PDB file of C-alpha atoms in Angstrom:
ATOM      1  CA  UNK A   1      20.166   1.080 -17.454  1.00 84.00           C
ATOM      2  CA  UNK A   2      17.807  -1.315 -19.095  1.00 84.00           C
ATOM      3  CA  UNK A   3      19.366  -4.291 -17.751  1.00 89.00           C
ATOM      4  CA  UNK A   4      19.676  -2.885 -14.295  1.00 90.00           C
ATOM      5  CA  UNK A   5      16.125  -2.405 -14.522  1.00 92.00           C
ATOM      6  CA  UNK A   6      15.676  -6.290 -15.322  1.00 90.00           C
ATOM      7  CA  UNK A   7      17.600  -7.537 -12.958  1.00 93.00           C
ATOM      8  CA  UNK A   8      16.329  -5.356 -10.356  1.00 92.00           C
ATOM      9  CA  UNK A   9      12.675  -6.794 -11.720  1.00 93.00           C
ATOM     10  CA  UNK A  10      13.918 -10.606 -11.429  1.00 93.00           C
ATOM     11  CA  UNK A  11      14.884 -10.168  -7.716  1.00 94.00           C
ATOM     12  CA  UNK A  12      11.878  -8.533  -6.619  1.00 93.00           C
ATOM     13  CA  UNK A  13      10.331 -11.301  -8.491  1.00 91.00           C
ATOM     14  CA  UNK A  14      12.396 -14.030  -6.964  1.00 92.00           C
ATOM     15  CA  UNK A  15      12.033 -12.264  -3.393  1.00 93.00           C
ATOM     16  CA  UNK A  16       8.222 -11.401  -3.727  1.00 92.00           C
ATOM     17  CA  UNK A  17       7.528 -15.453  -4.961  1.00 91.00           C
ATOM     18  CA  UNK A  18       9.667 -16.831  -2.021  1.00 94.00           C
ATOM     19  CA  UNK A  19       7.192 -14.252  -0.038  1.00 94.00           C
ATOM     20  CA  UNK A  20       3.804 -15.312  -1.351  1.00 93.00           C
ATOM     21  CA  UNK A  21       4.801 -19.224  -1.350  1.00 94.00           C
ATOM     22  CA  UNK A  22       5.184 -18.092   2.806  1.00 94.00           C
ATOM     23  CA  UNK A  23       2.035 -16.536   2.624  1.00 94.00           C
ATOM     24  CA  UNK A  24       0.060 -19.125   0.982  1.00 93.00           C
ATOM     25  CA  UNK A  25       1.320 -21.872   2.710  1.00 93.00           C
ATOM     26  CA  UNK A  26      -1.911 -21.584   4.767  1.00 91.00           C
ATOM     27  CA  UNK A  27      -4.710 -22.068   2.199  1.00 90.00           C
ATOM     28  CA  UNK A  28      -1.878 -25.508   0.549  1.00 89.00           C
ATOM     29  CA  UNK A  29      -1.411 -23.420  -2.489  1.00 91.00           C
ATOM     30  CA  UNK A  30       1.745 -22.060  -3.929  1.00 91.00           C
ATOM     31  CA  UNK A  31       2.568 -18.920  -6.021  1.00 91.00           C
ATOM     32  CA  UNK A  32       2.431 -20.834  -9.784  1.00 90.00           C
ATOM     33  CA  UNK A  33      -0.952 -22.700  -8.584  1.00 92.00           C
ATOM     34  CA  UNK A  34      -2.455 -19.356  -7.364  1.00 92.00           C
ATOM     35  CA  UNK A  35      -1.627 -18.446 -10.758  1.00 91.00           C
ATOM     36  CA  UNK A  36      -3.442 -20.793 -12.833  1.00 92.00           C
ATOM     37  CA  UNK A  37      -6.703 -20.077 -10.447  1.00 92.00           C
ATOM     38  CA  UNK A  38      -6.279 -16.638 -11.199  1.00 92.00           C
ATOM     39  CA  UNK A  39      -5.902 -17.732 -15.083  1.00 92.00           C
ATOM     40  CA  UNK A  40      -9.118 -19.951 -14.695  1.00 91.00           C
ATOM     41  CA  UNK A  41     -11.179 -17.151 -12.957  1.00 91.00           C
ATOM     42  CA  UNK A  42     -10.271 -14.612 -15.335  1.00 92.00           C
ATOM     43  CA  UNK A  43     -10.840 -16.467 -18.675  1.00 92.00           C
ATOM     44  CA  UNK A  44     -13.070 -19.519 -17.800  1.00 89.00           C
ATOM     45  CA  UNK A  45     -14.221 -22.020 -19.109  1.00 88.00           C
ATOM     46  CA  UNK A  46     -10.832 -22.305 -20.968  1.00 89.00           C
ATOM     47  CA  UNK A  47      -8.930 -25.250 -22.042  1.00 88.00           C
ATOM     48  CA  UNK A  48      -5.696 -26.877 -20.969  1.00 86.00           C
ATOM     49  CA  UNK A  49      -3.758 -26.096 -24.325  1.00 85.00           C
ATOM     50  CA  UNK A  50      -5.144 -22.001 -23.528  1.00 88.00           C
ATOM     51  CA  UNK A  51      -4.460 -22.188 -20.030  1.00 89.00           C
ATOM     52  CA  UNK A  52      -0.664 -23.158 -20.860  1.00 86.00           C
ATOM     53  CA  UNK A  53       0.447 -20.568 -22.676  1.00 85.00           C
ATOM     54  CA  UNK A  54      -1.293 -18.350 -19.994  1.00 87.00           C
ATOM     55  CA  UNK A  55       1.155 -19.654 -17.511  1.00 87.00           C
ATOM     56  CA  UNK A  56       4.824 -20.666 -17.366  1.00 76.00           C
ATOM     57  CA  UNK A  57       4.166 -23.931 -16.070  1.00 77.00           C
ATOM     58  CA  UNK A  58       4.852 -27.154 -18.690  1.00 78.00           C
ATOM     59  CA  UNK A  59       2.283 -28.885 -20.456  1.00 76.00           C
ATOM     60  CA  UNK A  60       3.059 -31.791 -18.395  1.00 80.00           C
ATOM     61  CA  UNK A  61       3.586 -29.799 -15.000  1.00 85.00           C
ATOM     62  CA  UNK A  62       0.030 -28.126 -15.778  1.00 86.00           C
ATOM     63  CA  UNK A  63      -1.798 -31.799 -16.113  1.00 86.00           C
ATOM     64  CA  UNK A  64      -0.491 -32.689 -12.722  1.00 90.00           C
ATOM     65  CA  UNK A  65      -1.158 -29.477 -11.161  1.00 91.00           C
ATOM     66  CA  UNK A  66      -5.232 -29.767 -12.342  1.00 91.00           C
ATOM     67  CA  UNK A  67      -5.503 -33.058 -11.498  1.00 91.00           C
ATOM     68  CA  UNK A  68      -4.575 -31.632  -7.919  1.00 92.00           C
ATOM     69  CA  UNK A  69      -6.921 -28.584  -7.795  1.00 92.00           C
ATOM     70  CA  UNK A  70      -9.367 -30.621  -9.606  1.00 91.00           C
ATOM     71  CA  UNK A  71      -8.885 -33.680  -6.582  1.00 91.00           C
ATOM     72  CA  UNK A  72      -8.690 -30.208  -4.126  1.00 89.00           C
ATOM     73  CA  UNK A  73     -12.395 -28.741  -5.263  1.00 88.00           C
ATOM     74  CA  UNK A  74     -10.796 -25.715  -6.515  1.00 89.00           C
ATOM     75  CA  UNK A  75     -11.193 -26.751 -10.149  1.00 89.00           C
ATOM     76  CA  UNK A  76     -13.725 -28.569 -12.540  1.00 89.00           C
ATOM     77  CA  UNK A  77     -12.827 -30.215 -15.440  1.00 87.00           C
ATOM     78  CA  UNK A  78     -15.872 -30.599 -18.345  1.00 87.00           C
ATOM     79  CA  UNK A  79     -15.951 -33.339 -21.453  1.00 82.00           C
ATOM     80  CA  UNK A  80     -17.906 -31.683 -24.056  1.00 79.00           C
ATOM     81  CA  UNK A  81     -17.415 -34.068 -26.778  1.00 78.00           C
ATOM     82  CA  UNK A  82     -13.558 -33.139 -28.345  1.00 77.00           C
ATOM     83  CA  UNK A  83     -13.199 -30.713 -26.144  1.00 80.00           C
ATOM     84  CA  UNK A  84     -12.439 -30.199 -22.191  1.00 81.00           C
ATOM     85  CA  UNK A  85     -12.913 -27.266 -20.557  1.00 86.00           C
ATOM     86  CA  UNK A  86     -11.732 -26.151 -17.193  1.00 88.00           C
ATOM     87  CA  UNK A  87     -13.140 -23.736 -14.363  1.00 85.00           C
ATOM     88  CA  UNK A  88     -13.262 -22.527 -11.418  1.00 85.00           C
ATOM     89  CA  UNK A  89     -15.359 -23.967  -8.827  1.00 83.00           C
ATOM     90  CA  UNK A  90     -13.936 -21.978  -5.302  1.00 77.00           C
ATOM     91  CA  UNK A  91     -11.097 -19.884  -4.367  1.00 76.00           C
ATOM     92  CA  UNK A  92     -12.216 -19.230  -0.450  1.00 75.00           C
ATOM     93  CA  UNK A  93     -10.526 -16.652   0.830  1.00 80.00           C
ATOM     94  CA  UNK A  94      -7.038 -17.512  -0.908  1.00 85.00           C
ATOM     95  CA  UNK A  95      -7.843 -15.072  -3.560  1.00 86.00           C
ATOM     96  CA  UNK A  96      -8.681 -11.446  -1.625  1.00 89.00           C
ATOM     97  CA  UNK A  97      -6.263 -12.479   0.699  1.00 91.00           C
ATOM     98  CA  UNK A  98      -2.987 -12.872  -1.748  1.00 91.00           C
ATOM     99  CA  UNK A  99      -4.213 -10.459  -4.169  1.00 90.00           C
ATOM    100  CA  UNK A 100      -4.028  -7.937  -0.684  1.00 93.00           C
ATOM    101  CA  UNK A 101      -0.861  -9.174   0.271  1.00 94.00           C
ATOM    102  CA  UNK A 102       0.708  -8.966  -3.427  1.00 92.00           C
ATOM    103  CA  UNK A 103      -0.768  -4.934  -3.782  1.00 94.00           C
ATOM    104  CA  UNK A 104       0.598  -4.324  -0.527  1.00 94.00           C
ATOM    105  CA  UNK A 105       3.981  -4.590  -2.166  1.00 93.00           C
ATOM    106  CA  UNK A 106       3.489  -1.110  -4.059  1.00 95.00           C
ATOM    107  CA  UNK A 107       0.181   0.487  -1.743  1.00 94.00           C
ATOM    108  CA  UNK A 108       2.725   0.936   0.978  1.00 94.00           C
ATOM    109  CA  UNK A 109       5.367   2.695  -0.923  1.00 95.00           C
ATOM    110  CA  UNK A 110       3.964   4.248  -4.268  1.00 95.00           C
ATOM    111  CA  UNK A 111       0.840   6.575  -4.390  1.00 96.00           C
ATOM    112  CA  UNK A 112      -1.919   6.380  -6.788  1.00 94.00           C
ATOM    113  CA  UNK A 113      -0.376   8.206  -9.614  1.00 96.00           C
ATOM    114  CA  UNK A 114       2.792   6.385  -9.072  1.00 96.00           C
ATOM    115  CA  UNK A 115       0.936   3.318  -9.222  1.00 94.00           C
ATOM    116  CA  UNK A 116      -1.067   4.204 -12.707  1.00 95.00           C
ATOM    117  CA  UNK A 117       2.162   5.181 -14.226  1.00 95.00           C
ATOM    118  CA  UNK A 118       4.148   1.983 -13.129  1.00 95.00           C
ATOM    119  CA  UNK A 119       1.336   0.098 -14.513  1.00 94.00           C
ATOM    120  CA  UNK A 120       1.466   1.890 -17.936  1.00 95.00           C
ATOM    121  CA  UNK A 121       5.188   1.473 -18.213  1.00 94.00           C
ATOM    122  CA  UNK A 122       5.088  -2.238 -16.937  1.00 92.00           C
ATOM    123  CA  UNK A 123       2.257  -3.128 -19.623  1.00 92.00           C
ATOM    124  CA  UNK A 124       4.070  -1.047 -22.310  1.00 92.00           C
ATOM    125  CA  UNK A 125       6.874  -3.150 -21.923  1.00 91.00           C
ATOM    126  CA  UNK A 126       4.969  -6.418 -21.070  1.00 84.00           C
ATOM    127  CA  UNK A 127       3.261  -6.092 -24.744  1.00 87.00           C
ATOM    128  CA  UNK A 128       6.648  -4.884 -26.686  1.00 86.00           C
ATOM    129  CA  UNK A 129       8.584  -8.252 -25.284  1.00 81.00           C
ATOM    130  CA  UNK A 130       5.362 -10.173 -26.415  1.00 76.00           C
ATOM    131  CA  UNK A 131       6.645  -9.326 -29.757  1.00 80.00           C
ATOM    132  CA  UNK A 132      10.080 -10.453 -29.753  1.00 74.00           C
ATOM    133  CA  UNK A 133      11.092 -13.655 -30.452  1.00 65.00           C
ATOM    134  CA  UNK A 134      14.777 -14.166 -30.231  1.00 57.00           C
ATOM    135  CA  UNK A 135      17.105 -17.190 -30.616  1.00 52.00           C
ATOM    136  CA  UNK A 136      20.267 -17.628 -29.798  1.00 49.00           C
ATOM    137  CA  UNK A 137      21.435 -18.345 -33.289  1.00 53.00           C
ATOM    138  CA  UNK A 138      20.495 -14.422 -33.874  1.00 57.00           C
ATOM    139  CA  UNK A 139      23.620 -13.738 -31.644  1.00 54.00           C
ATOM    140  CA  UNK A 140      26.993 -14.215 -30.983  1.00 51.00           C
ATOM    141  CA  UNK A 141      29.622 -12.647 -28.260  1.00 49.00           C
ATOM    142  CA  UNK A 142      32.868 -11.674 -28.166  1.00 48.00           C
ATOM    143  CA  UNK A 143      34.973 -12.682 -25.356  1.00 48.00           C
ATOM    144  CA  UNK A 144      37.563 -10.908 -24.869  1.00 44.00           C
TER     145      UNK A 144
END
């Protein structure tokens, strides 16, 4: 059951990515870049090296993608001696509107306590795979 569960996770994942890339098409943002806003607003100021293990964008994909926000006015980027900080500078209307359209996903099909309890489950096993570290050397298969 547990990896049905996954799987069924990654395509409504996959499907509801594909969907929000559609929907923010119209503020030139994309899912992983709506991401690292989000990141900024929650945490700023920050710094690159925190930001990236925030995210699941590269170190070098993440220096491209700020120098575009940055260039865009959604970002600023501070020198304070050593150390450079980012943060947010606007997020328009991008951010009600996607974080709307992403809720909408479970509003219009789970009630409230439905909701809480996905949430608790979803965290719960958000913070237990935050523990694991696994390598493939660990393993080995059987083919038969």
């Amino acid at each position: 059951m547990g990896s049905l569960i996954w799987l069924r996770l990654i395509r409504f994942t996959s499907h509801s990515n594909q969907l929000s890339n559609n929907f923010l098409k119209r503020f030139d943002l994309t899912t992983a870049q709506f991401d690292v806003l989000m990141q900024i607003h929650v945490y700023q100021p920050l710094t690159q090296i925190e930001l990236a293990e925030k995210v699941t964008v590269t170190q070098g994909g993440i220096s491209r993608m700020l120098a575009r926000l940055e260039k865009e006015g959604y970002i600023v980027r501070k020198q304070d001696w050593k150390t450079k900080t980012i943060s947010l500078a606007i997020l328009e209307e991008s951010m009600p509107a996607q974080l709307a359209f992403q809720s909408s996903f479970f509003d219009d099909v789970l009630n409230e306590e439905e909701t809480k309890t996905l949430y608790t489950l979803m965290t719960r096993v958000h913070k237990h795979s935050q523990k694991k570290t696994y390598h493939l050397s660990n393993f080995f298969y059987t083919i038969t």
